PDB file of C-alpha atoms in Angstrom:
ATOM      1  CA  MET A   1     -28.560  -4.031  16.616  1.00 38.00           C
ATOM      2  CA  VAL A   2     -25.128  -3.806  14.507  1.00 43.00           C
ATOM      3  CA  THR A   3     -22.593  -2.597  16.837  1.00 41.00           C
ATOM      4  CA  CYS A   4     -19.686  -2.987  13.965  1.00 42.00           C
ATOM      5  CA  PRO A   5     -18.591   0.212  13.150  1.00 46.00           C
ATOM      6  CA  PHE A   6     -18.653   1.254  16.953  1.00 43.00           C
ATOM      7  CA  ALA A   7     -15.740  -1.846  17.832  1.00 45.00           C
ATOM      8  CA  GLY A   8     -12.953  -0.358  19.697  1.00 47.00           C
ATOM      9  CA  CYS A   9     -14.658   3.698  20.390  1.00 48.00           C
ATOM     10  CA  LEU A  10     -17.207   1.810  23.811  1.00 47.00           C
ATOM     11  CA  SER A  11     -14.630   0.029  25.885  1.00 49.00           C
ATOM     12  CA  ASP A  12     -12.699   1.319  28.893  1.00 52.00           C
ATOM     13  CA  GLU A  13      -9.452   0.670  27.267  1.00 54.00           C
ATOM     14  CA  ASN A  14      -8.143   4.339  28.472  1.00 58.00           C
ATOM     15  CA  GLU A  15      -4.942   4.767  25.656  1.00 60.00           C
ATOM     16  CA  PHE A  16      -4.664   2.523  22.799  1.00 57.00           C
ATOM     17  CA  VAL A  17      -1.635  -0.121  22.504  1.00 63.00           C
ATOM     18  CA  TRP A  18       0.074  -1.064  19.600  1.00 58.00           C
ATOM     19  CA  PRO A  19      -0.317  -4.669  18.425  1.00 64.00           C
ATOM     20  CA  GLU A  20       2.029  -6.852  18.385  1.00 65.00           C
ATOM     21  CA  PRO A  21       4.259  -7.286  14.762  1.00 59.00           C
ATOM     22  CA  GLU A  22       2.999 -10.300  13.236  1.00 65.00           C
ATOM     23  CA  SER A  23       5.357 -12.524  11.252  1.00 65.00           C
ATOM     24  CA  TRP A  24       4.051 -14.837   7.854  1.00 68.00           C
ATOM     25  CA  ASP A  25       5.532 -17.660   6.069  1.00 73.00           C
ATOM     26  CA  CYS A  26       7.579 -16.632   2.712  1.00 75.00           C
ATOM     27  CA  SER A  27       5.865 -19.377   1.094  1.00 75.00           C
ATOM     28  CA  ILE A  28       5.670 -18.682  -3.087  1.00 78.00           C
ATOM     29  CA  ASP A  29       3.568 -21.603  -5.476  1.00 79.00           C
ATOM     30  CA  LEU A  30       7.183 -22.326  -7.084  1.00 80.00           C
ATOM     31  CA  SER A  31       5.606 -22.809 -10.920  1.00 86.00           C
ATOM     32  CA  TYR A  32       5.431 -18.807 -10.702  1.00 85.00           C
ATOM     33  CA  ASN A  33       9.289 -18.882 -10.658  1.00 85.00           C
ATOM     34  CA  LEU A  34       9.499 -16.532  -8.029  1.00 84.00           C
ATOM     35  CA  SER A  35      11.731 -16.775  -4.473  1.00 81.00           C
ATOM     36  CA  CYS A  36      10.842 -15.488  -1.703  1.00 80.00           C
ATOM     37  CA  TYR A  37      13.474 -13.739   1.114  1.00 77.00           C
ATOM     38  CA  VAL A  38      13.054 -11.592   4.593  1.00 76.00           C
ATOM     39  CA  TYR A  39      15.678  -8.702   4.576  1.00 77.00           C
ATOM     40  CA  LEU A  40      14.283  -7.487   7.262  1.00 82.00           C
ATOM     41  CA  GLY A  41      12.584  -7.915  10.832  1.00 80.00           C
ATOM     42  CA  GLY A  42      12.124  -6.189  13.866  1.00 78.00           C
ATOM     43  CA  LEU A  43      10.175  -3.415  12.645  1.00 81.00           C
ATOM     44  CA  SER A  44       6.836  -2.564  14.580  1.00 79.00           C
ATOM     45  CA  SER A  45       4.249  -0.516  11.947  1.00 83.00           C
ATOM     46  CA  PRO A  46       6.535   0.416   8.780  1.00 88.00           C
ATOM     47  CA  ILE A  47       4.145   2.097   6.354  1.00 88.00           C
ATOM     48  CA  VAL A  48       6.551   3.563   4.210  1.00 91.00           C
ATOM     49  CA  THR A  49      10.038   3.009   2.529  1.00 92.00           C
ATOM     50  CA  LEU A  50      11.955   5.757   0.862  1.00 93.00           C
ATOM     51  CA  GLU A  51      14.683   5.151  -1.118  1.00 92.00           C
ATOM     52  CA  HIS A  52      17.394   8.166  -0.254  1.00 90.00           C
ATOM     53  CA  PRO A  53      17.788  10.562  -2.343  1.00 87.00           C
ATOM     54  CA  GLU A  54      21.799  10.628  -1.755  1.00 85.00           C
ATOM     55  CA  ASN A  55      22.989   7.782  -0.213  1.00 86.00           C
ATOM     56  CA  GLU A  56      22.272   4.204  -1.328  1.00 91.00           C
ATOM     57  CA  GLU A  57      20.595   3.294   1.404  1.00 93.00           C
ATOM     58  CA  LEU A  58      15.863   3.297   2.943  1.00 94.00           C
ATOM     59  CA  TRP A  59      14.487   5.151   5.483  1.00 95.00           C
ATOM     60  CA  ILE A  60      11.550   2.844   6.995  1.00 95.00           C
ATOM     61  CA  VAL A  61       9.048   5.365   7.969  1.00 94.00           C
ATOM     62  CA  GLU A  62       6.854   3.333  11.633  1.00 93.00           C
ATOM     63  CA  LEU A  63       3.102   4.389  12.005  1.00 91.00           C
ATOM     64  CA  SER A  64       4.683   4.987  15.973  1.00 90.00           C
ATOM     65  CA  GLY A  65       6.842   7.608  14.854  1.00 92.00           C
ATOM     66  CA  GLN A  66       9.910   5.792  14.908  1.00 94.00           C
ATOM     67  CA  ILE A  67      11.895   6.138  11.170  1.00 95.00           C
ATOM     68  CA  ASN A  68      15.299   3.621  10.175  1.00 95.00           C
ATOM     69  CA  SER A  69      17.301   3.769   7.751  1.00 95.00           C
ATOM     70  CA  TRP A  70      19.073   0.844   6.059  1.00 94.00           C
ATOM     71  CA  ASN A  71      22.240   0.479   4.476  1.00 94.00           C
ATOM     72  CA  GLY A  72      21.253  -3.695   3.479  1.00 90.00           C
ATOM     73  CA  GLU A  73      22.991  -4.767   6.761  1.00 91.00           C
ATOM     74  CA  VAL A  74      22.895  -1.905   9.087  1.00 92.00           C
ATOM     75  CA  VAL A  75      19.195  -0.840  10.217  1.00 93.00           C
ATOM     76  CA  SER A  76      20.290   3.170  12.306  1.00 94.00           C
ATOM     77  CA  GLN A  77      17.841   5.271  14.228  1.00 95.00           C
ATOM     78  CA  VAL A  78      17.314   8.310  12.042  1.00 96.00           C
ATOM     79  CA  ALA A  79      14.274   9.957  14.852  1.00 96.00           C
ATOM     80  CA  ASP A  80      12.067   9.248  17.376  1.00 95.00           C
ATOM     81  CA  LEU A  81       8.898  11.058  16.347  1.00 94.00           C
ATOM     82  CA  SER A  82       6.725   9.615  18.744  1.00 90.00           C
ATOM     83  CA  PRO A  83       6.798  12.197  21.562  1.00 90.00           C
ATOM     84  CA  ILE A  84       5.097  14.548  19.405  1.00 89.00           C
ATOM     85  CA  VAL A  85       2.888  11.641  17.074  1.00 88.00           C
ATOM     86  CA  SER A  86      -0.417  10.427  18.931  1.00 82.00           C
ATOM     87  CA  ASN A  87      -0.848   6.591  19.147  1.00 75.00           C
ATOM     88  CA  CYS A  88      -3.908   6.881  21.116  1.00 72.00           C
ATOM     89  CA  HIS A  89      -5.609   4.972  17.892  1.00 64.00           C
ATOM     90  CA  VAL A  90      -4.669   2.910  14.832  1.00 62.00           C
ATOM     91  CA  GLU A  91      -5.708   5.549  12.409  1.00 68.00           C
ATOM     92  CA  GLN A  92      -3.112   7.911  14.210  1.00 80.00           C
ATOM     93  CA  GLY A  93       0.447   8.735  13.964  1.00 86.00           C
ATOM     94  CA  LEU A  94       3.708   8.937  11.541  1.00 91.00           C
ATOM     95  CA  LEU A  95       1.041   9.254   8.384  1.00 91.00           C
ATOM     96  CA  GLY A  96       3.317  10.011   5.431  1.00 93.00           C
ATOM     97  CA  MET A  97       7.334  11.201   4.605  1.00 95.00           C
ATOM     98  CA  ALA A  98       8.894  12.333   1.823  1.00 93.00           C
ATOM     99  CA  PHE A  99      12.420  13.931   0.750  1.00 92.00           C
ATOM    100  CA  ALA A 100      12.297  17.582  -0.023  1.00 89.00           C
ATOM    101  CA  ASP A 101      13.278  18.816  -3.229  1.00 73.00           C
ATOM    102  CA  THR A 102      15.871  21.459  -2.262  1.00 64.00           C
ATOM    103  CA  SER A 103      18.109  23.487  -4.868  1.00 65.00           C
ATOM    104  CA  ASN A 104      20.703  24.577  -2.207  1.00 65.00           C
ATOM    105  CA  GLY A 105      22.120  21.300  -1.231  1.00 67.00           C
ATOM    106  CA  SER A 106      20.312  21.195   2.389  1.00 69.00           C
ATOM    107  CA  GLN A 107      18.667  18.199   3.192  1.00 89.00           C
ATOM    108  CA  THR A 108      15.119  18.357   3.808  1.00 93.00           C
ATOM    109  CA  VAL A 109      12.087  16.219   4.295  1.00 94.00           C
ATOM    110  CA  LEU A 110       8.196  16.549   4.587  1.00 95.00           C
ATOM    111  CA  LEU A 111       5.530  15.052   7.673  1.00 95.00           C
ATOM    112  CA  SER A 112       2.488  13.947   7.786  1.00 92.00           C
ATOM    113  CA  TYR A 113       1.528  13.345  10.928  1.00 88.00           C
ATOM    114  CA  ILE A 114      -1.496  12.823  14.023  1.00 86.00           C
ATOM    115  CA  GLU A 115       0.219  15.766  16.392  1.00 83.00           C
ATOM    116  CA  GLU A 116       0.354  14.098  20.234  1.00 78.00           C
ATOM    117  CA  GLY A 117      -3.048  14.725  22.131  1.00 73.00           C
ATOM    118  CA  SER A 118      -4.436  12.860  25.759  1.00 70.00           C
ATOM    119  CA  CYS A 119      -6.049   9.431  25.182  1.00 70.00           C
ATOM    120  CA  ASP A 120      -8.019  10.307  27.206  1.00 69.00           C
ATOM    121  CA  GLY A 121     -11.675  11.639  25.928  1.00 66.00           C
ATOM    122  CA  PRO A 122     -12.368  12.330  22.401  1.00 63.00           C
ATOM    123  CA  ASN A 123      -8.741  12.830  21.118  1.00 62.00           C
ATOM    124  CA  ASP A 124      -9.297  14.836  18.620  1.00 70.00           C
ATOM    125  CA  SER A 125      -5.454  15.983  17.464  1.00 81.00           C
ATOM    126  CA  ASP A 126      -5.367  17.521  14.240  1.00 84.00           C
ATOM    127  CA  LEU A 127      -2.788  16.168  11.098  1.00 86.00           C
ATOM    128  CA  LEU A 128       0.081  18.385  10.954  1.00 88.00           C
ATOM    129  CA  LEU A 129       2.594  18.722   8.140  1.00 95.00           C
ATOM    130  CA  SER A 130       5.534  19.887   8.888  1.00 94.00           C
ATOM    131  CA  SER A 131       9.012  20.237   7.434  1.00 95.00           C
ATOM    132  CA  ALA A 132      12.251  18.857   8.563  1.00 95.00           C
ATOM    133  CA  THR A 133      16.335  19.451   8.753  1.00 93.00           C
ATOM    134  CA  VAL A 134      18.513  15.991   7.987  1.00 93.00           C
ATOM    135  CA  ASN A 135      21.719  16.738   9.837  1.00 92.00           C
ATOM    136  CA  SER A 136      24.989  15.656   7.671  1.00 89.00           C
ATOM    137  CA  ASP A 137      25.041  12.611  10.339  1.00 91.00           C
ATOM    138  CA  GLY A 138      22.031  11.103   8.437  1.00 90.00           C
ATOM    139  CA  THR A 139      19.341  12.338  11.340  1.00 93.00           C
ATOM    140  CA  ILE A 140      16.493  14.667  11.683  1.00 95.00           C
ATOM    141  CA  ASP A 141      17.363  17.789  13.523  1.00 95.00           C
ATOM    142  CA  MET A 142      14.299  17.450  16.271  1.00 95.00           C
ATOM    143  CA  SER A 143      14.671  21.294  16.587  1.00 96.00           C
ATOM    144  CA  SER A 144      14.697  21.863  13.127  1.00 96.00           C
ATOM    145  CA  ILE A 145      11.263  20.980  12.612  1.00 95.00           C
ATOM    146  CA  THR A 146       8.126  23.666  11.434  1.00 96.00           C
ATOM    147  CA  VAL A 147       5.094  23.483  10.677  1.00 95.00           C
ATOM    148  CA  LEU A 148       3.698  24.101   7.846  1.00 95.00           C
ATOM    149  CA  LYS A 149       0.095  23.243   8.002  1.00 94.00           C
ATOM    150  CA  THR A 150      -2.556  22.376  10.502  1.00 88.00           C
ATOM    151  CA  VAL A 151      -5.887  20.493   9.467  1.00 89.00           C
ATOM    152  CA  GLU A 152      -8.430  20.005  11.602  1.00 84.00           C
ATOM    153  CA  GLN A 153      -9.519  17.349  12.836  1.00 73.00           C
ATOM    154  CA  PRO A 154     -12.912  17.626  15.015  1.00 65.00           C
ATOM    155  CA  PHE A 155     -13.645  13.885  15.337  1.00 61.00           C
ATOM    156  CA  GLN A 156     -11.741  11.105  17.104  1.00 53.00           C
ATOM    157  CA  LYS A 157      -9.868   8.968  14.477  1.00 49.00           C
ATOM    158  CA  SER A 158      -9.836   5.257  15.967  1.00 47.00           C
TER     159      SER A 158
END
């Protein structure tokens, strides 16, 4: 009997819990003439980092729905999308983000995420592609989030 593909699917666990962040030693073979530095810690599930098209900062997108900016010194919250993003299973969450090329000077981001749904049962929440406006203070206007495309996900993502 092979059960590896079903790992975690048959448990009595009602809700997925994000694993604790792990840290690794920053060690590199010195013969390669490379060095290793930890620039930023404390992130739970970073999946994408993007260079802001106008500001001298990186935007860090996390699977949990958090989006932060980092200017090399200070981390600032850009958005907390966790209320609209499913975090029931490890293949769900905020999956991607991109800065949209807008000719009118407004800042828009494109977001890809699994929509929030019940963690009980099959949790067949859909994949959404949305756009959102970036406010002048560098935060995402949550009320501006507009779903552009819905991709049906008929099976649980775990």
